[in-house]
Amino acid sequence: MQIRKLLAAAAVALGLAAQPALAQNLTLEFVVWNYSLETIQDNVRLFEEANPGIKVNITDYAWPDYHDSLILRIRSKTPTDVVYGGQDWLPAWAAAGFIAPLDSVAPAGAIEELSADIAGFALTDVTYDGKVYGLPYYSDTISFIYNKKILKDAGIAVPATWEEVTAAAEQLKAGGMDKPIIYEYNQELPNFYDAFVAQSYGRGAELFDAELNPLFADPENGAYKQLEWIADAYAKGLVQSDNHESTIITAMNTGKHAFTIVFTYVLAALNDAATQPLAGQFALAPMPGEKHSTLGFAKSYVVTATTAADPVRAEAAWKFVNFMAGKPYTVAKRWAVEKGLGFAQLPLFEDQDVITAWGKWADVGALGAQASIAKAGTYTEFSSIWSAYFRPLLAQAMVGEAPVDRVMKDGAQRWTELKEKFASR
Amino acid sequence: MAGRLHPILTVAFAALILLFTGGPVLLSLYGSLVPDRILLSPDKSIITEGPNFETYRYVFTGQLPESYQQESANRAMISDAARQVPRALVNSSIYALAAMVLNLILGAPAAFVFARYVFPGKKISFMYLILSPLVPAVALVTPIYMMLQFLGLVGTQLGIILVHTAKALPFTVLILSVFFRKIPAEIFEAAVLDHCSRFQTFWRIALPLALPSVAATGLFAFMISYSEYMFAMILSGDTRTRPVSVVMTALARNTDVSWSLLNTGIFIAIVPTLVLVVFVWRFVVEGLLSGAVKG
């Protein structure tokens, strides 16, 4: 009896000792790029209200400095729990052991259940080596966008192939529009390559085979043909270069350009009646080409490996990630409604609030159709390194400073070298 | 009159300089006073529509411009980064003032010692000090970050102040040591004969004589800190510690910033700098020149 009492007392003592550890205030370190910080802060506030005892400290960096700043934080062991991840960085981060699979922090079955609602390309983007490392913060596609009024006034049908885009642009140029196409030409930006992939997907191209061997150096490959198409459009004086999507928004709103290829969320800004004089004139069309597919991508919430290794922090981190990206998808819906950001959670395509909000600037049906045939890019541990090498080559070929053939061969060779190098690690 | 420009050419050159210096400031003011839909419209202007201060109101109060309340409007192009500008100006001023004061406290005595005394290792330590700015800042980012992380100073105002002080210190020592060297040695010999200690010689003799130059060098340190970006970006984690150089970079690079809002941020950020230039630059130039002709 004495032993029982002792055990009971010990259990109570242990319980009391453990209780403060569970109830104590814990502060998660959340690192983001500084897009709409006030909205992020408000979402965090709502999370903190719903989860007493867990505080979230936000650190934000400008987008172009985000990746390097984050790696510096992780390498120097600056406390970091949950971060924004990108599809192009995720394989390298996972391979380096910086981040943890979500099933190591989530309750059993939770990730499988949420994955069922995520669009295919987005799920591919957050998966590495068969494991899900992130839940989508937002997800988008790259779109072919045109000015409805300009085309209607000129009696031009919406182009369905790249050859039709050339013909339409030539007709507009003959009618007095100097540069009918405005193109985000900035080799520093990863999306410079992504936009090229999206166009190639429109033609139905596969840039790599199942073993990750490059296919694009083949002149019959759609990517090869697309680079030739861009170089031809530049040579014909149809294309105006612009180094950032934000300035493309204003340029398209001058009415001096009819076509562009940018992230779909740019369409929300193009058609924003609050700021843009030609709001309402812009629409997306299926990506020109035989297949009309495009590139889809997902940015995600990921948990660092050090946090996953600490049970208390891991539990809090999961609660936070689940609040931001899990059911009932309140936060993803808020981004969609207020900011026009895309989403990977498919049930939101049927949400009436989303349909109403998006209907102001886009044909939601067309968007959904595009998302359904969008494909993920090919991202590996070395693809960021390769992309940084290949983008300047692409840029040279587009403006006629290097032959398409040499650029594609150089790109394929470099990919193969990196693949072999990383395979032997 | 030989060698002088024709008055018309002088006016033309002056107008050109004014165009390239004052023009962007006036354009940013104009851009901040009209919404994008007017700024980008060929048919409308500030004359037809009148000035609009809604973006200024948003920056200082958070109240959304009325145009964002209308049908078919979304908030895609209203970046709250612009609202960080006023706070960032305060932060920048704190960093720059602190860096300036620390530079003078540490740099002036060091410069005096380098200028007037001989001690073992003087040459090599001076060379080390003045050549250190030649190391590219980007090469120092990682070690400095790790050092401050070890000291628990990442994300703190003190961390940024220390780095900014260190960044400007070589210039302070170099410039002030030149001034101190130019003061006639006889003055210091007289001070020694009057039983002045080394510190008294510095404090009572050298410093008052070099005061314009000290002030100019301090302002130089102020400007180095005020415009520094890279370390401030890495070391400041949130709005509580972020200086204006980092906020303006975020504003310029973010995709969710309307032209009107960007111009508002730019104008708010440059007004204190303009005031500083108008009132203080004269002293900087005079201070530097007074050292240049001394002796």
XYZ file of C-alpha atoms in Angstrom, chain A:
425
model
C 0.000 0.000 0.000
C 2.886 2.251 0.907
C 4.517 1.504 -2.425
C 1.274 2.328 -4.243
C 1.040 5.617 -2.375
C 4.617 6.373 -3.203
C 4.055 5.561 -6.868
C 0.919 7.695 -6.907
C 2.753 10.574 -5.259
C 5.608 10.200 -7.703
C 3.149 10.188 -10.613
C 1.490 13.348 -9.328
C 4.879 14.966 -8.782
C 5.988 13.981 -12.274
C 2.735 15.261 -13.668
C 3.136 18.566 -11.882
C 6.727 18.780 -13.040
C 5.716 18.018 -16.594
C 2.752 20.367 -16.587
C 4.702 23.633 -16.636
C 6.785 22.323 -19.547
C 3.651 21.783 -21.629
C 1.922 24.941 -20.522
C 4.898 27.242 -20.628
C 5.057 29.895 -23.302
C 6.858 28.683 -26.369
C 7.878 31.017 -29.161
C 8.148 29.639 -32.670
C 10.524 31.379 -35.055
C 8.772 31.790 -38.400
C 10.835 33.052 -41.360
C 9.133 34.473 -44.444
C 9.800 36.665 -47.448
C 8.112 39.972 -46.894
C 5.098 39.772 -49.168
C 2.070 41.261 -47.364
C 3.578 41.183 -43.924
C 0.471 42.651 -42.297
C -1.634 39.742 -43.537
C 0.966 37.282 -42.246
C 1.013 39.032 -38.888
C -2.759 38.957 -38.692
C -2.827 35.240 -39.519
C -0.254 34.684 -36.789
C -2.367 36.681 -34.361
C -5.350 34.465 -35.109
C -3.190 31.383 -34.570
C -1.920 32.684 -31.237
C -5.482 33.377 -30.087
C -6.491 29.841 -30.995
C -3.392 28.314 -29.397
C -2.662 29.924 -26.018
C 0.882 29.241 -24.894
C 2.358 29.348 -28.377
C 3.756 32.625 -29.654
C 5.129 33.128 -33.142
C 7.959 35.520 -33.905
C 8.117 36.538 -37.558
C 11.371 37.356 -39.312
C 11.109 38.531 -42.867
C 13.576 39.154 -45.665
C 13.149 40.735 -49.089
C 12.442 38.044 -51.674
C 15.728 38.300 -53.617
C 17.720 37.923 -50.369
C 15.485 35.335 -48.785
C 17.213 32.098 -49.748
C 20.744 33.169 -48.836
C 19.588 34.782 -45.592
C 17.701 31.665 -44.595
C 20.622 29.353 -45.319
C 22.847 31.652 -43.264
C 20.370 31.382 -40.384
C 20.186 27.611 -40.551
C 23.936 27.098 -40.970
C 24.676 29.401 -38.056
C 22.064 27.645 -35.917
C 19.917 30.746 -35.453
C 16.674 29.432 -33.934
C 14.333 28.758 -36.855
C 11.240 26.567 -36.686
C 8.933 27.108 -39.663
C 9.942 28.726 -42.943
C 8.573 29.496 -46.359
C 9.931 26.962 -48.822
C 10.151 27.055 -52.590
C 9.756 24.122 -54.947
C 13.167 24.750 -56.475
C 14.976 24.815 -53.108
C 13.146 22.006 -51.374
C 15.162 19.019 -52.719
C 18.478 20.627 -51.800
C 17.240 21.600 -48.331
C 15.876 18.113 -47.722
C 19.038 16.401 -48.980
C 21.152 18.671 -46.767
C 19.048 17.774 -43.745
C 17.874 21.346 -43.158
C 14.179 20.426 -43.170
C 12.128 17.477 -41.983
C 9.355 15.396 -43.561
C 6.037 16.555 -42.193
C 5.033 13.058 -41.125
C 7.784 13.322 -38.502
C 5.877 16.137 -36.767
C 2.239 15.472 -37.730
C -0.138 12.934 -36.220
C -0.394 9.645 -38.109
C -2.525 9.915 -41.242
C -2.784 13.716 -41.209
C -0.436 14.285 -44.136
C -2.095 11.615 -46.286
C -5.496 13.170 -45.627
C -4.342 16.678 -46.537
C -2.373 15.460 -49.555
C -5.570 14.110 -51.081
C -6.822 17.688 -51.469
C -3.632 19.096 -53.022
C -3.304 19.599 -56.792
C -0.935 17.082 -58.393
C 1.767 19.503 -59.490
C 1.810 21.153 -56.068
C 2.080 17.849 -54.268
C 5.038 16.964 -56.508
C 6.655 20.271 -55.595
C 6.458 19.636 -51.842
C 7.573 16.021 -52.094
C 11.149 14.802 -51.966
C 12.231 11.187 -52.020
C 8.648 10.059 -51.561
C 8.023 12.164 -48.458
C 5.936 15.319 -48.091
C 8.065 18.145 -46.679
C 5.637 21.045 -46.924
C 2.030 22.158 -47.124
C 1.225 24.811 -49.733
C 1.308 28.453 -48.690
C 0.240 29.389 -52.176
C 0.354 27.797 -55.549
C 0.116 29.219 -58.996
C 0.580 28.596 -62.686
C 2.308 30.578 -65.400
C -0.195 32.044 -67.819
C -0.370 33.402 -71.315
C -2.145 36.743 -70.845
C -3.578 38.965 -73.548
C -5.443 42.252 -73.921
C -9.004 41.434 -74.993
C -9.753 44.905 -76.313
C -6.651 45.151 -78.456
C -7.336 41.795 -80.068
C -11.023 42.565 -80.563
C -10.303 45.984 -82.096
C -7.804 44.394 -84.480
C -10.127 41.507 -85.325
C -7.631 38.924 -84.119
C -8.716 35.618 -82.602
C -7.077 34.498 -79.373
C -3.965 32.594 -80.504
C -3.950 28.879 -79.763
C -0.450 28.060 -81.014
C 2.871 29.895 -80.901
C 2.744 30.300 -84.659
C -0.594 32.078 -84.251
C 0.974 34.304 -81.587
C 3.635 35.312 -84.125
C 1.008 35.993 -86.777
C -1.095 38.078 -84.373
C 1.937 40.045 -83.187
C 3.034 40.709 -86.767
C -0.459 41.936 -87.619
C -0.478 44.255 -84.598
C 2.999 45.514 -85.466
C 1.867 46.252 -88.996
C -1.032 48.173 -87.456
C 1.317 50.412 -85.483
C 1.990 48.584 -82.222
C 5.762 48.565 -81.969
C 6.255 45.636 -79.572
C 3.094 43.538 -79.194
C 4.751 41.064 -76.810
C 6.265 42.111 -73.477
C 8.518 39.497 -71.933
C 10.002 39.206 -68.450
C 13.648 39.024 -69.453
C 15.768 38.754 -66.329
C 18.305 35.969 -66.108
C 18.749 36.651 -62.384
C 15.244 35.402 -61.611
C 14.441 31.687 -61.351
C 11.056 32.364 -62.937
C 12.864 33.411 -66.122
C 13.565 29.700 -66.604
C 10.161 28.671 -65.237
C 8.360 30.817 -67.819
C 10.369 29.129 -70.566
C 9.428 25.695 -69.198
C 5.763 26.735 -69.059
C 5.838 27.711 -72.729
C 7.555 24.430 -73.607
C 4.870 22.524 -71.689
C 2.323 24.315 -73.878
C 3.895 22.525 -76.816
C 3.749 19.264 -74.867
C 7.498 19.110 -74.304
C 9.212 16.948 -71.709
C 12.538 18.475 -70.768
C 13.801 15.387 -68.920
C 13.078 11.676 -69.036
C 12.150 9.484 -66.082
C 15.863 8.962 -65.250
C 16.388 12.731 -65.281
C 18.363 12.693 -68.525
C 18.000 15.960 -70.470
C 15.885 15.804 -73.632
C 15.774 19.450 -74.612
C 18.913 19.475 -76.800
C 17.021 17.473 -79.417
C 15.843 19.845 -82.207
C 12.533 17.962 -82.257
C 11.936 18.642 -78.575
C 9.303 21.281 -77.805
C 11.663 23.238 -75.536
C 14.215 23.501 -78.354
C 11.484 24.702 -80.707
C 10.234 27.199 -78.153
C 13.672 28.750 -77.719
C 13.865 29.046 -81.496
C 10.424 30.688 -81.438
C 11.459 33.267 -78.831
C 14.701 34.040 -80.706
C 12.677 34.463 -83.904
C 10.172 36.789 -82.193
C 13.016 38.936 -80.860
C 14.694 38.958 -84.282
C 11.455 40.184 -85.843
C 11.238 43.052 -83.361
C 8.019 41.789 -81.791
C 9.230 41.586 -78.206
C 9.815 44.240 -75.569
C 12.034 43.057 -72.718
C 11.123 44.026 -69.172
C 13.066 42.912 -66.150
C 10.258 42.430 -63.661
C 6.630 41.404 -63.564
C 5.733 44.444 -61.468
C 6.706 46.757 -64.307
C 5.037 44.510 -66.854
C 1.788 45.310 -65.031
C 2.202 49.000 -65.703
C 3.555 48.459 -69.208
C 0.568 46.320 -70.210
C -1.669 49.025 -68.775
C -0.302 51.557 -71.233
C -2.057 49.647 -74.012
C 1.181 49.373 -75.991
C 1.486 45.599 -75.630
C -0.997 42.828 -76.270
C 0.640 39.645 -74.920
C 2.742 38.568 -71.973
C 3.685 35.383 -70.110
C 3.752 35.761 -66.323
C 2.552 34.203 -63.092
C -1.230 34.030 -63.020
C -1.452 36.201 -59.894
C -0.175 39.065 -62.044
C -3.557 38.948 -63.801
C -5.167 40.039 -60.528
C -2.936 43.101 -60.473
C -3.424 43.790 -64.192
C -7.187 43.845 -63.722
C -7.128 45.737 -60.436
C -9.557 48.607 -60.859
C -8.055 50.411 -57.870
C -4.739 50.991 -59.547
C -4.772 50.122 -63.228
C -6.277 52.293 -65.980
C -6.996 49.377 -68.334
C -8.338 47.058 -65.618
C -10.793 44.562 -67.034
C -9.151 44.319 -70.445
C -6.880 41.414 -69.564
C -7.589 37.706 -69.719
C -5.675 34.475 -69.727
C -5.778 31.995 -72.567
C -4.586 28.401 -72.507
C -0.831 28.337 -72.976
C -0.303 28.253 -76.769
C 0.843 24.963 -78.228
C -0.486 21.559 -79.044
C -1.072 20.493 -75.425
C -1.864 23.837 -73.696
C -0.257 22.586 -70.518
C 1.750 24.951 -68.354
C 4.008 24.998 -65.342
C 2.439 24.954 -61.900
C 4.361 25.456 -58.696
C 3.857 25.642 -54.960
C 5.468 27.653 -52.198
C 5.075 25.938 -48.878
C 5.371 25.959 -45.115
C 8.179 23.640 -44.042
C 9.533 22.650 -40.647
C 13.254 22.675 -39.908
C 15.010 19.461 -38.922
C 16.173 20.880 -35.577
C 12.581 21.688 -34.654
C 11.370 18.250 -35.729
C 13.957 16.716 -33.405
C 12.484 18.523 -30.388
C 9.103 16.936 -29.525
C 7.646 20.028 -27.834
C 8.643 22.428 -30.607
C 7.669 19.875 -33.271
C 4.153 19.638 -31.858
C 3.794 23.428 -31.813
C 5.267 23.731 -35.307
C 2.798 21.212 -36.663
C -0.111 23.068 -35.057
C 1.109 26.225 -36.754
C 1.623 24.652 -40.189
C -1.741 22.935 -39.960
C -3.401 26.239 -39.032
C -1.774 28.042 -41.976
C -2.267 25.380 -44.646
C -4.602 22.731 -43.280
C -8.365 22.335 -43.240
C -10.652 24.235 -43.477
C -8.074 26.151 -45.570
C -9.052 29.477 -44.034
C -5.633 31.051 -44.485
C -5.183 29.849 -48.079
C -8.666 31.165 -48.834
C -7.801 34.524 -47.287
C -4.731 34.871 -49.526
C -6.870 33.970 -52.524
C -9.714 36.360 -51.748
C -7.733 39.345 -50.512
C -4.608 39.133 -52.623
C -5.497 36.980 -55.584
C -2.869 34.378 -54.706
C -3.428 30.945 -56.173
C -3.878 27.849 -54.076
C -3.231 24.145 -54.279
C -6.099 23.059 -52.039
C -8.568 21.889 -54.690
C -11.764 22.267 -52.600
C -11.227 26.047 -52.690
C -12.021 26.059 -56.417
C -15.612 25.354 -55.368
C -15.681 27.933 -52.592
C -18.239 30.635 -53.368
C -16.210 33.424 -51.742
C -13.192 32.528 -53.856
C -15.279 32.304 -57.025
C -16.838 35.706 -56.310
C -13.515 37.368 -55.495
C -11.631 35.858 -58.414
C -14.484 36.516 -60.794
C -13.561 40.207 -60.562
C -10.320 39.652 -62.413
C -10.358 36.256 -64.067
C -12.458 33.551 -65.621
C -12.397 31.119 -62.715
C -13.418 28.245 -64.974
C -10.459 28.889 -67.272
C -8.164 29.111 -64.267
C -9.394 25.824 -62.895
C -9.020 24.186 -66.288
C -5.448 25.454 -66.546
C -4.594 24.250 -63.040
C -5.975 20.812 -63.857
C -3.522 20.298 -66.743
C -0.561 22.132 -65.223
C 2.579 20.122 -64.606
C 5.311 20.462 -62.011
C 8.824 21.411 -62.964
C 11.827 19.138 -62.541
C 13.604 20.043 -59.335
C 16.571 18.185 -57.888
C 19.331 18.834 -55.364
C 21.334 20.489 -58.116
C 18.644 22.102 -60.265
C 19.109 25.538 -58.665
C 22.817 25.429 -59.489
C 22.036 24.313 -63.018
C 19.310 26.916 -63.457
C 21.756 29.669 -62.483
C 24.112 28.354 -65.177
C 21.447 27.858 -67.835
C 19.496 31.092 -67.469
C 22.238 33.346 -68.875
C 22.606 30.958 -71.820
C 18.860 31.077 -72.433
C 18.962 34.862 -72.273
C 21.749 34.985 -74.863
C 19.915 32.665 -77.241
C 16.671 34.608 -76.964
C 18.206 37.854 -78.158
C 20.396 36.210 -80.816
C 23.704 36.495 -78.973
C 24.221 32.716 -78.994
C 22.898 29.969 -81.259
C 20.022 27.895 -79.907
C 21.819 24.668 -80.768
C 24.918 25.516 -78.727
C 22.910 26.787 -75.768
C 20.786 23.671 -75.552
C 23.818 21.380 -75.899
C 25.728 23.328 -73.227
C 22.725 23.229 -70.917
C 22.245 19.489 -71.366
C 25.938 18.806 -70.842
C 26.046 20.837 -67.643
C 22.933 19.079 -66.337
C 24.515 15.680 -66.986
C 27.752 16.707 -65.273
C 25.908 17.921 -62.194
C 23.723 14.831 -62.098
C 26.801 12.581 -62.089
C 28.563 14.729 -59.548
C 25.640 14.678 -57.134
C 24.999 10.968 -57.687
C 28.513 10.212 -56.441
C 28.081 12.197 -53.239
